[in-house]
Amino acid sequence: MSSHTYKTIELTGSSTVGTDDAVKNAIEKASETVRNLQWFQVTETRGHIEDGRIAHWQVTIKAGFTLE
């Protein structure tokens, strides 16, 4: 197994569907410009309420990618 060096970035994704979808949205958007994404860690979950109902979820993650 070779050694890797990782860089981490912080991302916040949002969704009207749920937390999993918010994470998915953040990773898919980041992968458009960041190469070699390898892992993520959820660091914060929050939401927005409108008229007594959840309007959307926001999930902050740390994502790691290998340096070339």
JSON list of C-alpha atoms in Angstrom, two decimals:
[
{"chain": "A", "resi": 1, "resn": "MET", "atom": "CA", "xyz": [0.00, 0.00, 0.00]},
{"chain": "A", "resi": 2, "resn": "SER", "atom": "CA", "xyz": [1.39, 3.40, -0.93]},
{"chain": "A", "resi": 3, "resn": "SER", "atom": "CA", "xyz": [1.41, 6.43, 1.35]},
{"chain": "A", "resi": 4, "resn": "HIS", "atom": "CA", "xyz": [-0.96, 9.30, 0.63]},
{"chain": "A", "resi": 5, "resn": "THR", "atom": "CA", "xyz": [-1.13, 12.92, 1.68]},
{"chain": "A", "resi": 6, "resn": "TYR", "atom": "CA", "xyz": [-4.61, 14.36, 1.97]},
{"chain": "A", "resi": 7, "resn": "LYS", "atom": "CA", "xyz": [-5.98, 17.88, 1.91]},
{"chain": "A", "resi": 8, "resn": "THR", "atom": "CA", "xyz": [-9.34, 18.61, 3.52]},
{"chain": "A", "resi": 9, "resn": "ILE", "atom": "CA", "xyz": [-11.96, 21.15, 2.56]},
{"chain": "A", "resi": 10, "resn": "GLU", "atom": "CA", "xyz": [-15.19, 22.16, 4.27]},
{"chain": "A", "resi": 11, "resn": "LEU", "atom": "CA", "xyz": [-18.42, 22.07, 2.28]},
{"chain": "A", "resi": 12, "resn": "THR", "atom": "CA", "xyz": [-22.07, 22.76, 3.10]},
{"chain": "A", "resi": 13, "resn": "GLY", "atom": "CA", "xyz": [-24.75, 21.11, 1.02]},
{"chain": "A", "resi": 14, "resn": "SER", "atom": "CA", "xyz": [-28.47, 21.75, 1.21]},
{"chain": "A", "resi": 15, "resn": "SER", "atom": "CA", "xyz": [-31.59, 19.87, 0.25]},
{"chain": "A", "resi": 16, "resn": "THR", "atom": "CA", "xyz": [-35.34, 20.01, 0.67]},
{"chain": "A", "resi": 17, "resn": "VAL", "atom": "CA", "xyz": [-35.40, 16.19, 0.77]},
{"chain": "A", "resi": 18, "resn": "GLY", "atom": "CA", "xyz": [-33.12, 15.27, 3.69]},
{"chain": "A", "resi": 19, "resn": "THR", "atom": "CA", "xyz": [-29.64, 15.10, 5.16]},
{"chain": "A", "resi": 20, "resn": "ASP", "atom": "CA", "xyz": [-28.35, 12.30, 2.91]},
{"chain": "A", "resi": 21, "resn": "ASP", "atom": "CA", "xyz": [-29.39, 14.29, -0.14]},
{"chain": "A", "resi": 22, "resn": "ALA", "atom": "CA", "xyz": [-27.66, 17.41, 1.22]},
{"chain": "A", "resi": 23, "resn": "VAL", "atom": "CA", "xyz": [-24.39, 15.45, 1.61]},
{"chain": "A", "resi": 24, "resn": "LYS", "atom": "CA", "xyz": [-24.78, 13.99, -1.87]},
{"chain": "A", "resi": 25, "resn": "ASN", "atom": "CA", "xyz": [-25.35, 17.44, -3.36]},
{"chain": "A", "resi": 26, "resn": "ALA", "atom": "CA", "xyz": [-22.22, 18.85, -1.69]},
{"chain": "A", "resi": 27, "resn": "ILE", "atom": "CA", "xyz": [-20.00, 15.97, -2.85]},
{"chain": "A", "resi": 28, "resn": "GLU", "atom": "CA", "xyz": [-21.35, 15.93, -6.40]},
{"chain": "A", "resi": 29, "resn": "LYS", "atom": "CA", "xyz": [-20.87, 19.69, -6.81]},
{"chain": "A", "resi": 30, "resn": "ALA", "atom": "CA", "xyz": [-17.35, 19.60, -5.34]},
{"chain": "A", "resi": 31, "resn": "SER", "atom": "CA", "xyz": [-16.37, 16.70, -7.59]},
{"chain": "A", "resi": 32, "resn": "GLU", "atom": "CA", "xyz": [-16.96, 18.94, -10.62]},
{"chain": "A", "resi": 33, "resn": "THR", "atom": "CA", "xyz": [-13.78, 20.90, -9.75]},
{"chain": "A", "resi": 34, "resn": "VAL", "atom": "CA", "xyz": [-11.90, 18.87, -7.10]},
{"chain": "A", "resi": 35, "resn": "ARG", "atom": "CA", "xyz": [-10.09, 15.73, -8.23]},
{"chain": "A", "resi": 36, "resn": "ASN", "atom": "CA", "xyz": [-9.39, 12.62, -6.15]},
{"chain": "A", "resi": 37, "resn": "LEU", "atom": "CA", "xyz": [-12.09, 13.05, -3.48]},
{"chain": "A", "resi": 38, "resn": "GLN", "atom": "CA", "xyz": [-11.69, 10.06, -1.17]},
{"chain": "A", "resi": 39, "resn": "TRP", "atom": "CA", "xyz": [-13.73, 10.48, 2.03]},
{"chain": "A", "resi": 40, "resn": "PHE", "atom": "CA", "xyz": [-16.06, 12.75, 3.97]},
{"chain": "A", "resi": 41, "resn": "GLN", "atom": "CA", "xyz": [-17.04, 13.38, 7.59]},
{"chain": "A", "resi": 42, "resn": "VAL", "atom": "CA", "xyz": [-20.28, 15.07, 8.67]},
{"chain": "A", "resi": 43, "resn": "THR", "atom": "CA", "xyz": [-19.44, 17.86, 11.12]},
{"chain": "A", "resi": 44, "resn": "GLU", "atom": "CA", "xyz": [-22.74, 19.72, 11.46]},
{"chain": "A", "resi": 45, "resn": "THR", "atom": "CA", "xyz": [-26.40, 19.27, 10.61]},
{"chain": "A", "resi": 46, "resn": "ARG", "atom": "CA", "xyz": [-28.98, 22.02, 10.71]},
{"chain": "A", "resi": 47, "resn": "GLY", "atom": "CA", "xyz": [-32.20, 23.00, 9.00]},
{"chain": "A", "resi": 48, "resn": "HIS", "atom": "CA", "xyz": [-34.48, 25.86, 8.12]},
{"chain": "A", "resi": 49, "resn": "ILE", "atom": "CA", "xyz": [-38.10, 25.98, 9.31]},
{"chain": "A", "resi": 50, "resn": "GLU", "atom": "CA", "xyz": [-40.94, 27.71, 7.50]},
{"chain": "A", "resi": 51, "resn": "ASP", "atom": "CA", "xyz": [-44.54, 27.70, 8.73]},
{"chain": "A", "resi": 52, "resn": "GLY", "atom": "CA", "xyz": [-43.75, 25.06, 11.36]},
{"chain": "A", "resi": 53, "resn": "ARG", "atom": "CA", "xyz": [-42.26, 22.61, 8.85]},
{"chain": "A", "resi": 54, "resn": "ILE", "atom": "CA", "xyz": [-38.75, 21.75, 7.72]},
{"chain": "A", "resi": 55, "resn": "ALA", "atom": "CA", "xyz": [-38.10, 23.75, 4.55]},
{"chain": "A", "resi": 56, "resn": "HIS", "atom": "CA", "xyz": [-34.61, 22.44, 3.88]},
{"chain": "A", "resi": 57, "resn": "TRP", "atom": "CA", "xyz": [-31.63, 20.71, 5.46]},
{"chain": "A", "resi": 58, "resn": "GLN", "atom": "CA", "xyz": [-28.04, 21.97, 5.55]},
{"chain": "A", "resi": 59, "resn": "VAL", "atom": "CA", "xyz": [-25.17, 19.58, 6.24]},
{"chain": "A", "resi": 60, "resn": "THR", "atom": "CA", "xyz": [-21.57, 20.69, 6.67]},
{"chain": "A", "resi": 61, "resn": "ILE", "atom": "CA", "xyz": [-18.90, 18.12, 5.87]},
{"chain": "A", "resi": 62, "resn": "LYS", "atom": "CA", "xyz": [-15.15, 17.86, 5.74]},
{"chain": "A", "resi": 63, "resn": "ALA", "atom": "CA", "xyz": [-14.06, 16.18, 2.52]},
{"chain": "A", "resi": 64, "resn": "GLY", "atom": "CA", "xyz": [-10.59, 14.80, 1.90]},
{"chain": "A", "resi": 65, "resn": "PHE", "atom": "CA", "xyz": [-8.78, 14.32, -1.36]},
{"chain": "A", "resi": 66, "resn": "THR", "atom": "CA", "xyz": [-5.35, 12.98, -2.25]},
{"chain": "A", "resi": 67, "resn": "LEU", "atom": "CA", "xyz": [-2.71, 15.39, -3.45]},
{"chain": "A", "resi": 68, "resn": "GLU", "atom": "CA", "xyz": [-1.05, 14.58, -6.76]}
]
